[in-house]
Amino acid sequence: MMRRRTTLLTGCTALVLALGATACGGGPVSAGGGDKALDGQSITVAGVWSGTEQKNFQKVLDAFTEKTGAKTQFTSTGDNVSTVVGSKIEGGNAPDVVMVPQVGVLKQFAQNGWLKPLSKKTEQAVDAGYAPVWKKYGSVDGTLYGLYFKAAHKSTVWYSPDALEQAGVKPPKSYDEMLKAGQTVSDSGLAAFSVAGQDGWTLTDWFENVYLSQAGPEKYDALAAHKLKWTDASVVDALTTLGKLFKDKQLIAGGQKGALNTDFPGSVEKVFGPQPEAGMVYEGDFVAGVAKDQFGKKIGQDANFFPFPAVGGGEAPVVSGGDAAVVLKDGKNQKAAQALLEYLATPEASAVWAEAGGFLSPNKKLDLASYGDDVTRATAKSLVDAGDSVRFDMSDQAPAAFGGTKGTGEWKLLQDFLRDPSDPKGTAARLEAAAAKAYQD
């Protein structure tokens, strides 16, 4: 599923430059030191990645093997990480390391007693190289359990430069300007936006960007923790703002019905495919991978992005997602597992995948030159520069029954809202009822 995208950091720049040197604290470098200190040992790693993502992460694991001698074995879990890992633990076959794609799942793992706290070395690296918000999302009750290695920037609107040029519009600076530009694009013969309404998670991302900008970070955090009810006026306001877009058949390719029959890859195809139907598509930085790999678009020329614009008088939002590495208590090789996370916390590890493409890191220590093109560098810089104003995908923070299950909870209710956006207050009430049940369970 395309929604799963993230990263982490290191405290010692010298660690990257001097592979045989000591760590900042003066002790020997066990991961990244090149001393084969873990020769003959093996580590099992599980995560959602498959295909190209799995191949590129394997390059990172291979670099770790080259330095430490520890062999690695990666298993793809599919999207239901919690169920797969739980069954492996019950069967006495727990992996050593898991790449967890949701804050809510990381909390669940910690509360189940499945996780080991990360080492002091990893925590020092996080403190030195990451904005504090990434440590917050990797911690439960003040203990650091998760290292964010791969991040997604979910506040990017992708567009066809040709479509905007033909309409005579430039990338907008505000949400109202974006809708106005969309009307101009529509008048020129293409719909403004392609919306992937068949995939409920894309609609949660639309809502989160509007809400973060319009309501502000404090209310965003409160709603994400369900300390603020979904019936709050701020939620109704955000739904009203979103509803103006959803009900405008000129702005959405195929109208509401067309959007509800369009999945995420299809939404990218409608902008960058052989027969374009729209000028813009909102989603995360991973749109670029689909446009490039499936439709042969040159990123920066045939496909580009602008930041999701500020709504009303708010700040431009920066919503992120990501995958956090955790160490399982029941894993058979915890020493080597902790060493792997110490390595993943270095910019050196992030650079391996950055050079391969399809990757963003929240690690401030990673040289932006490691990324292969200017557009990826720009998205990475935007993510890092946002610092503590970054907010993690709200639905990924919620219990899966509310924020992460097809056909139920937030995904379904926002699909219903796309189908009929005439009653924002009623939708807010239904969202609150579903959230209350999921958080109680």
XYZ file of C-alpha atoms in Angstrom:
441
model
C 0.000 0.000 0.000
C 1.454 3.323 -1.056
C 0.682 5.069 2.227
C 3.613 3.481 4.002
C 6.621 5.815 3.703
C 9.752 7.188 6.527
C 13.510 7.657 8.444
C 16.230 8.407 11.207
C 19.532 9.949 12.231
C 22.982 9.987 13.754
C 24.745 12.157 16.246
C 28.279 11.741 14.950
C 29.196 13.114 11.583
C 32.609 11.586 12.004
C 31.023 8.158 12.079
C 30.156 8.552 8.441
C 33.532 9.870 7.421
C 35.845 7.647 9.395
C 34.567 4.115 9.193
C 37.231 2.697 11.423
C 37.054 5.441 14.040
C 35.426 5.409 17.415
C 31.950 6.680 18.193
C 31.382 10.094 19.792
C 31.487 8.636 23.256
C 34.895 7.115 22.620
C 33.867 3.448 22.502
C 34.374 1.130 19.525
C 31.899 1.355 16.690
C 30.058 -1.940 16.516
C 27.859 -1.065 13.527
C 29.482 0.932 10.789
C 33.004 0.426 12.104
C 34.086 -2.110 9.509
C 35.617 -4.368 12.144
C 33.428 -7.463 11.412
C 32.620 -7.580 15.142
C 29.418 -9.534 14.434
C 30.948 -12.009 11.997
C 28.966 -15.256 11.860
C 25.864 -13.811 13.502
C 22.518 -13.377 11.746
C 19.560 -11.006 12.130
C 15.990 -11.447 10.914
C 14.151 -8.291 9.852
C 10.443 -7.956 9.008
C 8.623 -5.061 7.341
C 5.889 -4.087 4.906
C 8.219 -3.433 1.994
C 8.186 -5.497 -1.174
C 9.366 -5.021 -4.742
C 11.665 -2.062 -5.347
C 11.457 -0.865 -1.735
C 12.542 -4.252 -0.430
C 15.433 -4.391 -2.922
C 16.630 -0.926 -1.906
C 16.386 -1.673 1.821
C 18.363 -4.848 1.168
C 21.188 -2.618 -0.102
C 21.209 -0.944 3.319
C 21.267 -4.326 5.049
C 24.083 -5.485 2.745
C 26.124 -2.409 3.690
C 25.607 -3.315 7.365
C 26.791 -6.867 6.641
C 29.876 -5.541 4.850
C 30.865 -3.549 7.933
C 29.952 -5.911 10.745
C 29.926 -9.409 9.252
C 26.355 -10.001 10.482
C 24.090 -11.616 7.900
C 20.515 -10.390 7.518
C 17.296 -11.956 6.296
C 14.313 -9.742 5.379
C 10.713 -10.972 5.353
C 7.875 -8.927 3.850
C 4.828 -8.948 6.129
C 2.319 -7.222 3.863
C 0.302 -4.378 5.386
C -1.000 -6.263 8.421
C 2.245 -6.073 10.386
C 0.626 -6.435 13.793
C -1.092 -9.750 13.012
C 1.934 -11.254 11.243
C 4.416 -10.285 13.964
C 2.020 -11.389 16.729
C 1.661 -14.840 15.166
C 5.440 -15.153 14.775
C 5.960 -14.283 18.443
C 3.322 -16.817 19.518
C 4.971 -19.447 17.322
C 8.387 -18.854 18.902
C 9.765 -17.437 15.665
C 9.920 -13.704 16.414
C 12.047 -11.563 14.085
C 14.865 -9.577 15.689
C 13.901 -6.244 14.099
C 10.595 -5.001 12.698
C 10.055 -1.917 10.526
C 6.770 -0.585 11.930
C 4.717 1.657 9.596
C 2.299 3.255 12.085
C 2.685 5.104 15.387
C -0.419 3.321 16.638
C 1.118 -0.088 15.919
C 4.399 0.890 17.621
C 2.416 1.868 20.735
C 0.480 -1.393 20.565
C 3.721 -3.409 20.355
C 5.174 -1.522 23.346
C 2.015 -1.936 25.420
C 2.007 -5.656 24.602
C 5.495 -5.841 26.121
C 7.031 -6.929 22.815
C 9.753 -4.272 22.505
C 13.207 -3.588 23.914
C 14.218 0.027 24.554
C 16.797 1.236 22.039
C 20.444 1.531 23.057
C 21.971 4.695 24.524
C 24.049 5.088 21.382
C 20.967 5.087 19.171
C 19.168 7.504 21.481
C 22.159 9.874 21.460
C 22.160 9.752 17.667
C 18.449 10.601 17.572
C 18.930 13.486 20.014
C 21.782 14.894 17.929
C 20.427 14.415 14.424
C 16.628 14.493 14.470
C 14.017 17.072 15.299
C 12.551 16.173 18.724
C 9.196 15.330 17.146
C 10.681 12.151 15.621
C 11.836 10.977 19.052
C 8.371 11.714 20.409
C 6.719 9.531 17.752
C 9.224 6.742 18.418
C 8.660 6.788 22.202
C 6.019 5.322 24.479
C 5.705 6.649 28.044
C 9.058 8.419 27.700
C 11.027 5.360 26.514
C 12.500 5.320 22.997
C 11.487 2.136 21.181
C 11.410 3.180 17.531
C 13.968 4.704 15.146
C 12.365 6.393 12.135
C 14.464 5.324 9.199
C 12.244 6.074 6.189
C 9.880 9.029 6.010
C 7.122 10.200 3.700
C 6.351 13.835 2.986
C 2.570 13.896 2.702
C 2.130 17.607 2.038
C 2.995 17.714 -1.657
C 0.683 18.478 -4.581
C 1.978 17.003 -7.846
C 1.205 18.573 -11.183
C 1.827 18.398 -14.894
C 3.889 21.485 -15.829
C 2.374 21.309 -19.324
C -1.174 21.393 -17.947
C -0.525 24.410 -15.744
C 1.388 26.185 -18.485
C -1.405 25.657 -21.009
C -3.903 27.049 -18.498
C -1.616 30.013 -17.813
C -1.390 29.399 -14.057
C 1.536 29.103 -11.662
C 1.868 26.905 -8.568
C -0.366 28.521 -5.921
C 0.669 29.853 -2.506
C -2.660 29.441 -0.681
C -5.510 26.927 -0.640
C -7.935 29.472 -2.143
C -5.406 30.218 -4.888
C -5.128 26.468 -5.525
C -8.879 26.125 -6.049
C -8.897 29.239 -8.251
C -6.003 27.837 -10.310
C -7.949 24.574 -10.496
C -10.937 26.362 -11.997
C -8.649 27.878 -14.649
C -7.151 24.453 -15.430
C -10.688 23.072 -15.694
C -11.688 25.876 -18.078
C -8.749 24.911 -20.300
C -10.112 21.389 -20.834
C -8.695 19.185 -18.031
C -10.166 18.561 -14.608
C -8.163 20.270 -11.874
C -7.607 17.301 -9.548
C -7.460 13.557 -9.733
C -8.702 12.183 -6.376
C -8.094 8.562 -5.312
C -11.367 8.118 -3.437
C -11.354 4.332 -3.836
C -8.504 4.282 -1.319
C -9.850 5.760 1.922
C -6.354 6.529 3.225
C -5.847 9.237 0.586
C -8.946 11.021 1.900
C -7.592 10.958 5.453
C -4.450 12.635 4.095
C -6.541 15.356 2.424
C -8.367 15.960 5.706
C -5.179 15.989 7.793
C -3.486 18.652 5.670
C -6.546 20.901 5.700
C -7.067 20.355 9.431
C -3.432 20.920 10.465
C -3.269 24.200 8.549
C -6.720 25.459 9.469
C -6.975 24.327 13.119
C -3.278 24.417 14.043
C -0.844 21.892 15.557
C -2.238 21.899 19.132
C -5.720 20.863 18.043
C -4.203 18.411 15.543
C -2.311 16.707 18.374
C -5.409 16.672 20.589
C -7.597 15.180 17.853
C -4.920 12.598 16.995
C -4.907 11.459 20.649
C -8.730 11.664 20.817
C -8.431 14.238 23.589
C -10.536 16.441 21.335
C -13.797 15.047 19.993
C -14.453 14.774 16.277
C -17.622 16.778 16.852
C -15.478 19.844 17.674
C -16.233 22.907 15.528
C -12.680 22.782 14.105
C -13.411 19.367 12.550
C -16.688 20.593 11.063
C -14.837 23.615 9.639
C -12.186 21.419 8.001
C -14.827 19.103 6.538
C -16.687 22.143 5.206
C -13.487 23.370 3.515
C -12.860 19.934 2.026
C -16.490 19.569 0.996
C -16.252 22.645 -1.252
C -13.650 20.789 -3.303
C -15.370 17.399 -3.202
C -18.719 18.680 -4.459
C -17.281 20.686 -7.368
C -17.594 18.420 -10.406
C -15.433 20.789 -12.463
C -12.525 20.396 -10.078
C -12.490 16.594 -9.707
C -11.829 14.229 -12.615
C -14.981 12.181 -13.152
C -16.764 13.981 -10.334
C -17.462 12.232 -7.043
C -18.384 8.948 -8.707
C -15.201 8.971 -10.790
C -13.096 9.699 -7.707
C -14.692 6.852 -5.749
C -13.747 4.479 -8.575
C -10.115 5.678 -8.709
C -7.367 4.026 -6.645
C -4.042 5.671 -5.831
C -2.046 4.443 -8.865
C -5.039 5.342 -11.057
C -5.078 8.879 -9.647
C -1.447 9.336 -10.691
C -2.201 7.877 -14.124
C -4.974 10.442 -14.668
C -2.367 13.206 -14.434
C 0.804 11.580 -15.782
C -0.500 8.698 -17.909
C -0.808 8.581 -21.722
C -4.296 10.137 -21.692
C -4.339 12.831 -18.986
C -7.667 13.718 -17.415
C -6.459 16.145 -14.708
C -3.694 18.651 -14.099
C -2.928 17.921 -10.433
C -2.972 15.072 -7.918
C -2.480 15.477 -4.183
C -0.494 12.827 -2.334
C 2.901 12.192 -0.785
C 6.376 12.329 -2.283
C 5.883 8.725 -3.458
C 3.758 10.039 -6.353
C 7.078 10.739 -8.065
C 8.027 7.058 -8.006
C 4.799 6.041 -9.759
C 5.060 8.854 -12.325
C 8.653 7.897 -13.083
C 8.531 4.098 -12.934
C 5.107 3.448 -14.467
C 4.708 6.369 -16.860
C 8.299 7.283 -17.715
C 8.034 10.868 -16.497
C 11.165 12.877 -15.832
C 10.797 14.299 -12.345
C 11.319 18.050 -12.342
C 10.416 18.347 -16.026
C 7.337 16.242 -16.842
C 6.206 16.033 -13.197
C 6.739 18.485 -10.376
C 5.216 19.476 -7.043
C 4.328 22.453 -4.909
C 3.872 22.352 -1.110
C 0.312 21.799 0.098
C -0.729 25.433 0.525
C -1.856 27.179 3.707
C -5.575 27.140 4.412
C -7.166 30.405 5.553
C -4.821 32.241 7.893
C -2.945 29.109 8.978
C 0.578 27.901 8.292
C 1.349 25.595 5.374
C 1.053 22.034 6.752
C 3.783 19.398 6.838
C 2.248 15.966 7.421
C 4.546 12.974 7.435
C 4.426 9.220 7.735
C 7.136 6.679 8.133
C 8.626 3.368 9.140
C 10.303 2.942 12.529
C 12.795 0.198 13.308
C 12.106 -1.606 16.612
C 13.860 -4.457 18.448
C 11.679 -7.342 19.660
C 12.217 -8.809 23.141
C 11.646 -12.307 21.822
C 14.178 -12.004 19.004
C 17.075 -14.435 19.172
C 19.897 -11.935 18.575
C 19.250 -8.723 20.458
C 22.868 -7.578 20.552
C 23.179 -7.667 16.778
C 19.686 -6.175 16.437
C 20.671 -3.166 18.542
C 23.841 -2.810 16.462
C 21.715 -2.741 13.293
C 19.628 0.110 14.701
C 22.790 1.977 15.694
C 23.833 1.691 12.056
C 20.409 2.754 10.740
C 20.721 5.872 12.921
C 23.737 7.015 10.884
C 23.492 9.237 7.803
C 25.740 6.689 6.120
C 22.923 4.113 6.202
C 20.357 6.608 4.926
C 22.675 7.634 2.095
C 22.650 4.078 0.707
C 18.896 4.181 0.042
C 18.871 7.906 -0.823
C 21.250 7.195 -3.692
C 19.050 4.320 -4.871
C 15.943 6.577 -4.953
C 12.400 6.384 -3.608
C 13.448 7.429 -0.115
C 13.339 10.375 2.284
C 15.086 10.652 5.628
C 14.252 12.950 8.564
C 17.938 12.759 9.496
C 19.385 16.285 9.507
C 22.899 14.843 9.210
C 22.243 13.279 5.800
C 23.876 15.327 3.038
C 21.148 16.408 0.607
C 23.601 15.682 -2.207
C 22.953 11.990 -1.491
C 19.563 12.281 -3.216
C 19.568 11.611 -6.927
C 17.534 14.558 -8.238
C 16.643 18.140 -7.386
C 12.967 17.439 -6.711
C 13.732 14.732 -4.142
C 16.303 17.045 -2.574
C 13.637 19.757 -2.333
C 11.095 17.444 -0.669
C 13.745 16.128 1.739
C 14.850 19.665 2.624
C 11.239 20.714 3.209
C 10.727 17.771 5.575
C 13.926 18.422 7.554
C 13.464 22.207 7.629
C 9.966 21.792 9.075
C 11.621 20.557 12.278
C 9.155 20.197 15.139
C 6.252 21.532 13.076
C 6.063 18.161 11.310
C 3.018 16.175 12.345
C 2.716 12.430 11.854
C -0.181 11.124 9.773
C -3.157 11.318 12.157
C -4.854 8.128 10.964
C -1.593 6.223 11.502
C -1.645 7.356 15.139
C -5.158 6.016 15.697
C -6.216 2.453 16.522
C -6.329 0.499 13.277
C -10.076 -0.089 13.628
C -10.620 3.653 13.213
C -7.675 4.948 11.195
C -6.338 2.045 9.170
C -8.907 -0.526 8.064
C -10.498 -0.704 4.634
C -14.277 -0.362 4.644
C -14.590 0.849 8.248
C -13.880 3.835 10.473
C -12.342 6.998 9.107
C -11.565 5.525 5.687
C -15.183 4.576 4.970
C -16.739 7.667 6.556
C -14.601 10.008 4.463
C -15.526 7.999 1.363
C -19.169 8.512 2.345
C -18.433 12.223 2.758
C -16.842 12.377 -0.704
C -19.987 10.730 -2.092
C -22.186 13.320 -0.331
C -20.376 16.262 1.296
C -23.580 18.134 2.157
C -23.571 17.399 5.916
C -20.168 18.107 7.534
C -21.721 18.174 11.020
C -23.341 14.767 10.552
C -20.089 13.324 9.211
C -18.223 14.703 12.250
C -20.729 12.985 14.547
C -20.277 9.660 12.757
C -16.487 10.029 12.930
C -16.705 10.678 16.678
C -18.890 7.614 17.240
C -16.427 5.399 15.340
C -13.404 6.939 17.079
C -14.923 6.581 20.557
C -15.573 2.890 19.980
C -12.082 2.204 18.553
C -10.214 4.063 21.314
C -12.339 2.330 23.977
C -11.673 -1.113 22.523
